[in-house]
Amino acid sequence: MTYDITAIRSRFPALAAGTAHFDGPGGTQTPQPVIQAIADALSDPLSNRGQVAQGERNADTIVVGARRAMADLLGADPSGIVFGRSATQLTYEFSRTLAKTWQPGDEVVVTRLDHDANIRPW
């Protein structure tokens, strides 16, 4: 299988100017299919998740679909997929949950090469 980097780059409108973006977590570039999915979601009725109004059902469909897609990508059960405000917030909550199982002498190794969001929670 070949990896067609030109085809992949073409899916990211922000890369069209030829600028290299090295800001990682601070500025993820968005591919066109994601931009379109967001535009589609915002064009239809949308509200908090539920089953009463159309906006509720639309929101529920989006969340369930996203969980299924991530589960498929990761080889996981959709019920084990969670979403949060940011990777920083999720890492913090994960570290607090995991810490409840630690015993004296358990360690977590991080480096200054890691993003700060993967250092501070520990």
XYZ file of C-alpha atoms in Angstrom, residues 27-103:
77
model
C -3.566 24.466 16.185
C -4.690 21.256 14.587
C -5.449 21.693 10.881
C -8.902 20.505 9.841
C -9.505 18.266 6.808
C -12.267 19.187 4.352
C -14.521 16.205 5.268
C -14.545 17.390 8.899
C -15.282 20.974 7.861
C -18.189 19.691 5.769
C -19.508 17.461 8.574
C -19.499 20.428 10.971
C -21.238 22.651 8.417
C -23.857 19.947 7.809
C -24.468 19.510 11.542
C -24.855 23.248 12.076
C -27.221 23.563 9.103
C -29.771 21.134 10.567
C -31.741 21.510 13.807
C -29.338 20.810 16.672
C -29.637 20.911 20.453
C -28.697 18.876 23.503
C -28.911 15.110 23.032
C -32.272 13.440 23.513
C -35.104 11.784 21.624
C -38.003 14.258 21.750
C -37.276 17.052 19.266
C -35.548 16.699 15.893
C -32.564 18.734 17.110
C -32.124 16.322 20.031
C -32.273 13.300 17.736
C -29.793 14.908 15.331
C -27.347 15.562 18.178
C -27.721 12.002 19.417
C -27.105 10.610 15.923
C -23.919 12.684 15.589
C -22.519 11.569 18.960
C -23.394 7.894 18.460
C -21.903 7.972 14.954
C -18.707 9.606 16.185
C -18.354 7.016 18.959
C -18.821 4.190 16.459
C -16.260 5.688 14.075
C -13.648 6.102 16.831
C -14.367 2.613 18.151
C -13.858 1.208 14.668
C -10.581 3.109 14.277
C -9.288 1.964 17.677
C -10.733 -1.554 17.659
C -12.763 -0.719 20.761
C -16.341 -0.928 21.968
C -18.303 2.292 21.234
C -19.467 2.398 24.865
C -15.829 2.838 25.902
C -15.314 5.973 23.807
C -15.563 9.266 25.687
C -15.340 12.856 24.510
C -14.121 15.842 26.485
C -13.369 19.528 26.139
C -9.738 18.912 25.196
C -6.926 16.385 25.299
C -5.553 18.304 28.295
C -8.785 17.886 30.249
C -9.101 14.216 29.310
C -5.484 13.475 30.272
C -6.003 15.197 33.621
C -9.157 13.186 34.353
C -7.473 9.966 33.207
C -4.504 10.613 35.509
C -6.791 11.260 38.497
C -8.731 8.064 37.819
C -5.621 5.956 37.267
C -3.962 7.360 40.402
C -6.665 5.714 42.525
C -5.148 2.334 41.634
C -1.506 3.204 42.345
C 0.588 1.676 45.058
